[in-house]
CSV table of C-alpha atoms in Angstrom, one decimal:
chain,number,residue,atom,x,y,z
A,7,MET,CA,0.2,0.1,-0.1
A,8,ARG,CA,1.1,3.2,-0.9
A,9,ALA,CA,0.6,6.2,0.9
A,10,ARG,CA,-2.3,8.7,-0.5
A,11,ARG,CA,-3.9,11.5,-2.1
A,12,SER,CA,-6.8,12.9,0.6
A,13,ARG,CA,-10.6,12.9,-1.2
A,14,CYS,CA,-12.6,15.4,0.0
A,15,GLY,CA,-15.8,14.6,-2.1
A,16,PRO,CA,-17.0,11.5,-4.2
A,17,ARG,CA,-14.1,12.6,-6.4
A,18,ARG,CA,-10.1,12.3,-6.3
A,19,VAL,CA,-10.0,16.2,-5.3
A,20,GLY,CA,-7.0,16.1,-3.7
A,21,LEU,CA,-4.4,18.8,-3.1
A,22,LYS,CA,-5.0,21.5,-6.4
A,23,PRO,CA,-8.7,22.5,-5.9
A,24,ALA,CA,-7.3,23.3,-1.6
A,25,ALA,CA,-4.2,25.4,-2.9
A,26,ARG,CA,-6.0,27.3,-6.0
A,27,ALA,CA,-8.5,27.9,-3.1
A,28,PHE,CA,-5.9,30.8,-2.4
A,29,PRO,CA,-5.4,33.9,-4.4
A,30,ARG,CA,-1.6,33.1,-6.3
A,31,ASP,CA,-0.6,36.1,-6.0
A,32,ARG,CA,0.1,35.5,-1.6
A,33,PHE,CA,2.6,32.8,-2.4
A,34,GLU,CA,4.6,35.2,-4.4
A,35,TRP,CA,3.4,37.8,-1.5
A,36,TRP,CA,4.5,35.7,1.5
A,37,TRP,CA,7.7,34.2,0.0
A,38,PRO,CA,9.0,36.2,-3.0
A,39,SER,CA,12.5,34.6,-3.6
A,40,ARG,CA,10.2,31.1,-3.9
A,41,PRO,CA,8.1,30.7,-6.5
A,42,ALA,CA,5.0,29.9,-6.3
A,43,ALA,CA,3.7,26.6,-7.1
A,44,GLU,CA,0.4,24.5,-6.1
A,45,PRO,CA,1.7,21.3,-4.4
A,46,THR,CA,2.1,17.8,-6.8
A,47,SER,CA,2.0,14.5,-6.8
A,48,SER,CA,0.2,11.2,-7.8
A,49,ARG,CA,0.5,9.9,-4.4
A,50,GLY,CA,0.1,11.3,-1.3
A,51,SER,CA,-0.1,14.4,0.0
A,52,TRP,CA,2.9,15.9,-0.2
A,53,ARG,CA,6.4,15.3,-2.4
A,54,ARG,CA,8.1,13.9,0.9
A,55,ASP,CA,11.8,13.8,0.1
A,56,SER,CA,12.0,17.3,-1.8
A,57,ALA,CA,9.4,19.0,0.6
A,58,SER,CA,11.9,17.9,3.8
A,59,ALA,CA,15.0,19.0,2.0
A,60,GLY,CA,13.5,22.5,2.5
A,61,ALA,CA,12.3,22.9,-1.9
A,62,SER,CA,10.7,26.5,-3.0
A,63,ARG,CA,6.6,24.8,-2.7
A,64,TRP,CA,4.0,25.6,-1.0
A,65,TRP,CA,3.1,22.2,0.8
A,66,TRP,CA,-0.1,21.7,1.9
A,67,LYS,CA,-0.2,18.6,4.6
A,68,THR,CA,-3.2,15.6,4.9
A,69,ALA,CA,-4.2,13.7,7.4
A,70,PRO,CA,-5.2,10.5,9.1
A,71,ALA,CA,-3.2,9.3,5.4
A,72,PRO,CA,0.5,10.5,6.5
A,73,ARG,CA,0.1,10.8,10.0
A,74,ALA,CA,-0.8,7.6,9.4
A,75,THR,CA,2.2,5.7,7.8
A,76,SER,CA,4.9,7.3,10.3
A,77,GLY,CA,3.8,3.3,11.6
A,78,LEU,CA,3.7,1.6,8.7
A,79,TYR,CA,6.6,2.6,6.4
A,80,GLY,CA,10.2,2.4,8.2
A,81,LYS,CA,12.3,5.3,8.7
A,82,LEU,CA,11.4,7.7,6.3
A,83,PRO,CA,13.3,10.1,4.5
A,84,PHE,CA,11.8,13.0,7.3
A,85,ASP,CA,11.0,14.1,10.6
A,86,ILE,CA,6.8,14.9,10.5
A,87,ASN,CA,7.9,17.0,13.7
A,88,LYS,CA,11.0,18.6,13.1
A,89,ASP,CA,11.4,19.0,9.0
A,90,PHE,CA,8.5,21.5,8.1
A,91,SER,CA,8.2,24.4,10.0
A,92,SER,CA,3.6,25.1,11.2
A,93,ILE,CA,1.8,28.4,9.8
A,94,THR,CA,-2.1,27.5,9.7
A,95,MET,CA,-4.4,24.3,9.3
A,96,VAL,CA,-6.3,25.4,6.7
A,97,GLY,CA,-9.5,23.0,6.4
A,98,THR,CA,-10.9,20.0,8.2
A,99,ALA,CA,-12.7,17.1,6.4
A,100,PRO,CA,-14.5,14.3,8.7
A,101,MET,CA,-15.0,12.0,8.1
A,102,VAL,CA,-19.0,9.9,8.9
A,103,VAL,CA,-19.8,6.4,10.0
A,104,ILE,CA,-21.9,4.6,7.4
A,105,ALA,CA,-24.5,1.6,7.6
A,106,SER,CA,-26.3,0.0,5.7
A,107,PRO,CA,-30.6,0.8,5.6
A,108,ALA,CA,-30.1,-3.0,6.2
A,109,PHE,CA,-28.5,-3.3,9.2
A,110,PRO,CA,-30.7,-3.2,11.9
A,111,ALA,CA,-28.8,-0.3,14.5
A,112,LYS,CA,-29.6,3.3,13.3
A,113,THR,CA,-27.5,5.1,15.5
A,114,LEU,CA,-24.2,5.0,17.0
A,115,GLY,CA,-25.1,3.6,19.9
A,116,GLN,CA,-26.9,0.9,19.1
A,117,LEU,CA,-23.3,0.0,15.9
A,118,ILE,CA,-22.1,-0.6,19.6
A,119,GLU,CA,-24.4,-2.3,21.7
A,120,TYR,CA,-24.7,-4.9,18.7
A,121,ALA,CA,-21.4,-5.4,17.6
A,122,ARG,CA,-20.8,-5.8,21.7
A,123,ALA,CA,-23.3,-8.8,21.6
A,124,ARG,CA,-23.0,-10.8,18.9
A,125,PRO,CA,-17.8,-10.7,18.4
A,126,GLY,CA,-17.0,-10.9,14.7
A,127,ALA,CA,-20.8,-10.6,13.3
A,128,VAL,CA,-20.4,-7.0,11.8
A,129,LYS,CA,-17.8,-6.6,9.0
A,130,PHE,CA,-16.5,-2.9,8.5
A,131,GLY,CA,-15.7,-1.8,4.8
A,132,SER,CA,-12.2,0.0,4.0
A,133,SER,CA,-9.7,1.3,1.0
A,134,GLY,CA,-7.3,-0.9,1.8
A,135,ILE,CA,-5.4,-1.7,4.8
A,136,GLY,CA,-3.4,1.0,6.9
A,137,THR,CA,-5.8,3.2,5.4
A,138,PRO,CA,-7.5,5.8,6.9
A,139,VAL,CA,-10.5,3.8,6.2
A,140,HIS,CA,-8.6,0.9,7.7
A,141,LEU,CA,-7.9,3.0,11.0
A,142,ALA,CA,-10.8,4.4,11.3
A,143,GLY,CA,-12.4,0.7,12.1
A,144,GLU,CA,-9.9,-0.3,14.3
A,145,LEU,CA,-10.0,3.6,16.5
A,146,MET,CA,-13.8,2.0,17.1
A,147,MET,CA,-12.7,-1.1,18.7
A,148,GLN,CA,-9.6,0.0,20.4
A,149,LEU,CA,-12.2,2.4,21.9
A,150,THR,CA,-14.9,0.4,22.2
A,151,GLY,CA,-13.6,-3.3,23.1
A,152,ILE,CA,-15.7,-4.5,20.6
A,153,LYS,CA,-15.1,-7.0,17.3
A,154,MET,CA,-15.5,-6.8,13.7
A,155,VAL,CA,-14.2,-8.1,11.2
A,156,HIS,CA,-12.4,-6.5,8.5
A,157,VAL,CA,-13.2,-6.5,5.3
A,158,PRO,CA,-9.9,-4.1,2.9
A,159,TYR,CA,-11.2,-3.5,-0.8
A,160,LYS,CA,-8.8,-2.4,-3.7
A,161,GLY,CA,-10.7,1.2,-2.7
A,162,ILE,CA,-13.1,3.4,-1.5
A,163,ALA,CA,-15.9,3.0,-4.2
A,164,PRO,CA,-15.7,-0.8,-4.2
A,165,ALA,CA,-16.5,-0.6,-0.6
A,166,MET,CA,-19.3,2.0,-1.1
A,167,THR,CA,-20.8,-0.8,-3.4
A,168,ALA,CA,-20.5,-3.4,-1.2
A,169,ILE,CA,-22.5,-1.4,1.7
A,170,LEU,CA,-24.9,-0.6,-0.8
A,171,ALA,CA,-25.2,-4.3,-1.9
A,172,GLY,CA,-25.0,-4.7,2.1
A,173,GLU,CA,-22.3,-7.4,2.3
A,174,ILE,CA,-20.6,-5.0,5.0
A,175,GLU,CA,-22.6,-3.3,6.9
A,176,ILE,CA,-20.5,-0.3,7.8
A,177,THR,CA,-17.5,2.2,6.9
A,178,TYR,CA,-16.3,5.6,7.0
A,179,VAL,CA,-16.3,7.5,4.3
A,180,ALA,CA,-15.7,11.7,3.5
A,181,VAL,CA,-19.2,13.2,3.7
A,182,LEU,CA,-19.1,14.6,0.4
A,183,THR,CA,-18.6,11.1,-0.5
A,184,GLY,CA,-22.1,9.4,0.8
A,185,LEU,CA,-23.7,12.8,0.8
A,186,GLN,CA,-25.8,11.8,-1.9
A,187,HIS,CA,-26.7,8.6,-1.2
A,188,PHE,CA,-27.9,10.1,2.7
A,189,LYS,CA,-30.0,11.8,0.4
A,190,ALA,CA,-31.6,9.1,-1.0
A,191,GLY,CA,-32.4,7.1,1.8
A,192,LYS,CA,-29.7,4.5,0.6
A,193,LEU,CA,-26.9,4.8,3.5
A,194,SER,CA,-27.6,5.7,7.0
A,195,PRO,CA,-25.1,8.4,8.2
A,196,LEU,CA,-24.7,7.0,11.8
A,197,ALA,CA,-22.5,9.8,13.3
A,198,VAL,CA,-19.9,12.4,12.5
A,199,ALA,CA,-16.3,11.6,13.6
A,200,GLY,CA,-15.6,15.3,14.4
A,201,ARG,CA,-15.6,18.3,16.9
A,202,SER,CA,-18.5,19.4,15.5
A,203,ARG,CA,-21.4,18.8,13.5
A,204,TYR,CA,-21.0,18.7,9.6
A,205,PRO,CA,-23.4,21.8,7.7
A,206,ALA,CA,-24.6,19.6,5.3
A,207,LEU,CA,-25.3,16.5,8.2
A,208,PRO,CA,-27.9,19.6,10.6
A,209,ASP,CA,-29.4,16.0,12.4
A,210,VAL,CA,-26.7,13.9,12.1
A,211,PRO,CA,-24.6,13.7,15.8
A,212,THR,CA,-21.5,13.8,16.1
A,213,ALA,CA,-19.4,10.6,17.7
A,214,ALA,CA,-19.2,12.6,21.2
A,215,GLU,CA,-22.8,13.2,21.1
A,216,ALA,CA,-23.9,9.8,20.0
A,217,GLY,CA,-21.4,8.4,23.6
A,218,LEU,CA,-17.9,7.6,22.1
A,219,ALA,CA,-15.5,11.0,23.2
A,220,GLY,CA,-12.4,11.0,21.3
A,221,TYR,CA,-14.1,9.3,18.8
A,222,GLU,CA,-12.6,12.0,16.4
A,223,ILE,CA,-11.7,11.5,12.7
A,224,ASP,CA,-11.1,14.2,10.0
A,225,PHE,CA,-9.0,15.0,6.8
A,226,TRP,CA,-7.2,18.2,6.7
A,227,TYR,CA,-5.3,20.2,4.5
A,228,ALA,CA,-2.7,22.4,6.6
A,229,LEU,CA,-0.4,25.0,5.3
A,230,LEU,CA,3.6,24.4,5.4
A,231,GLY,CA,6.5,26.0,5.2
A,232,PRO,CA,10.7,23.9,4.8
A,233,ALA,CA,12.1,24.1,8.8
A,234,GLY,CA,13.3,27.2,10.2
A,235,MET,CA,11.5,29.9,8.3
A,236,PRO,CA,11.8,33.2,10.4
A,237,ALA,CA,9.3,33.6,13.5
A,238,PRO,CA,7.9,37.6,12.0
A,239,LEU,CA,7.3,35.6,8.3
A,240,VAL,CA,5.3,32.8,9.3
A,241,ALA,CA,3.8,34.7,12.0
A,242,ARG,CA,2.6,37.7,9.0
A,243,ILE,CA,1.8,34.0,7.0
A,244,GLN,CA,-0.7,33.3,9.6
A,245,ARG,CA,-1.9,36.1,9.9
A,246,ASP,CA,-2.9,37.0,6.0
A,247,ALA,CA,-4.1,33.0,5.4
A,248,ALA,CA,-6.9,33.7,8.2
A,249,ALA,CA,-8.6,37.1,6.6
A,250,ILE,CA,-8.2,34.8,3.7
A,251,LEU,CA,-10.2,32.2,5.3
A,252,THR,CA,-12.6,34.5,6.9
A,253,THR,CA,-14.3,35.4,3.5
A,254,PRO,CA,-17.0,33.8,2.0
A,255,GLU,CA,-16.0,33.6,-0.7
A,256,MET,CA,-13.1,31.2,0.6
A,257,LYS,CA,-15.3,29.2,3.2
A,258,GLU,CA,-17.6,28.2,0.4
A,259,SER,CA,-14.7,27.5,-2.2
A,260,LEU,CA,-13.7,24.8,0.5
A,261,LEU,CA,-17.2,24.0,2.4
A,262,ALA,CA,-17.9,22.9,-2.1
A,263,GLN,CA,-15.4,19.8,-1.5
A,264,GLY,CA,-16.2,18.7,1.6
A,265,CYS,CA,-14.2,21.1,3.8
A,266,VAL,CA,-15.0,22.9,7.0
A,267,ALA,CA,-12.9,25.8,6.8
A,268,ALA,CA,-10.5,25.9,9.7
A,269,GLY,CA,-7.4,28.6,10.8
A,270,GLY,CA,-5.7,29.1,14.0
A,271,GLY,CA,-1.9,29.3,14.7
A,272,PRO,CA,1.5,27.4,13.5
A,273,GLU,CA,1.6,26.0,18.1
A,274,GLU,CA,-1.9,24.7,17.8
A,275,LEU,CA,-1.7,23.1,14.0
A,276,SER,CA,2.4,22.0,15.6
A,277,THR,CA,0.9,20.4,18.7
A,278,ARG,CA,-2.4,18.9,16.3
A,279,ILE,CA,0.4,16.6,14.0
A,280,ARG,CA,2.0,15.3,17.0
A,281,SER,CA,-0.7,14.4,19.1
A,282,ASP,CA,-1.9,12.9,15.7
A,283,TYR,CA,1.2,11.6,14.9
A,284,GLU,CA,1.3,9.7,19.0
A,285,LEU,CA,-2.4,8.5,18.4
A,286,TRP,CA,-2.4,6.5,14.6
A,287,GLY,CA,1.3,5.1,15.8
A,288,LYS,CA,-0.2,4.0,19.8
A,289,VAL,CA,-3.5,2.8,16.5
A,290,ILE,CA,-1.2,1.1,13.9
A,291,ARG,CA,0.9,-1.1,16.9
A,292,THR,CA,-2.3,-2.2,19.3
A,293,ALA,CA,-4.0,-4.2,16.4
A,294,GLY,CA,-0.6,-5.1,14.4
A,295,VAL,CA,-1.1,-3.2,11.1
A,296,LYS,CA,1.0,-4.5,7.9
A,297,LEU,CA,1.1,-4.1,5.0
A,298,GLU,CA,1.5,-6.6,2.3
């Protein structure tokens, strides 16, 4: 399994649309000596080797894919906590716990009760071993003590086909991936794995509201620079980005991709990176996840 570009929606959106949402001249104004460029990578959310070497680009980091790979691969050519300068969070896209309409559990609490009473009876599908969807299921089992059977597919599309056909009971997706199916009544959203309810799903509770505290899984986008950026430059870029993120145009652009505008300072972002790195490393070790 190779690291994959995160998606904020049913299509392969990746990083470029999020980068394009920012005015292109901002990159040139923030650091004139560096050519403005959009992040490019066919796999993964950054070009790991060149980014960690201080490449002349602005890099957008998404999770949980990169934070998870830290525990799946051996020694990487970069240190996620040392080789980048955190600037600001840009947007978040929470996962949603979804179930087949035929599944008797209609809430997250009922799912947990059902699975606890029937160890191994519930099958959850994923987009592959070690992917964020797989780890979402592993984290749920670790937090609740329930036992489910993992069914890996080669991508989220076949996993969605499987749950629509009733071959599996549950899976985990970004909001836009399942939104059309929710509206059509073909799939049931049980809970949003975010810190707050998602605008397009106002009646769907968060996992915490449904009784599962600590179950927060989202794809996120952040603005990072090379290690060692001067603090005044980081502060200037963060202030400028914050002003852009509060505009209706930027909020709408991100929401159209299934993301909610975020913000915050570099310390907040660095704390998030560290905590996520520790969380997913623990999940991977506890579950004994190994790439095939």
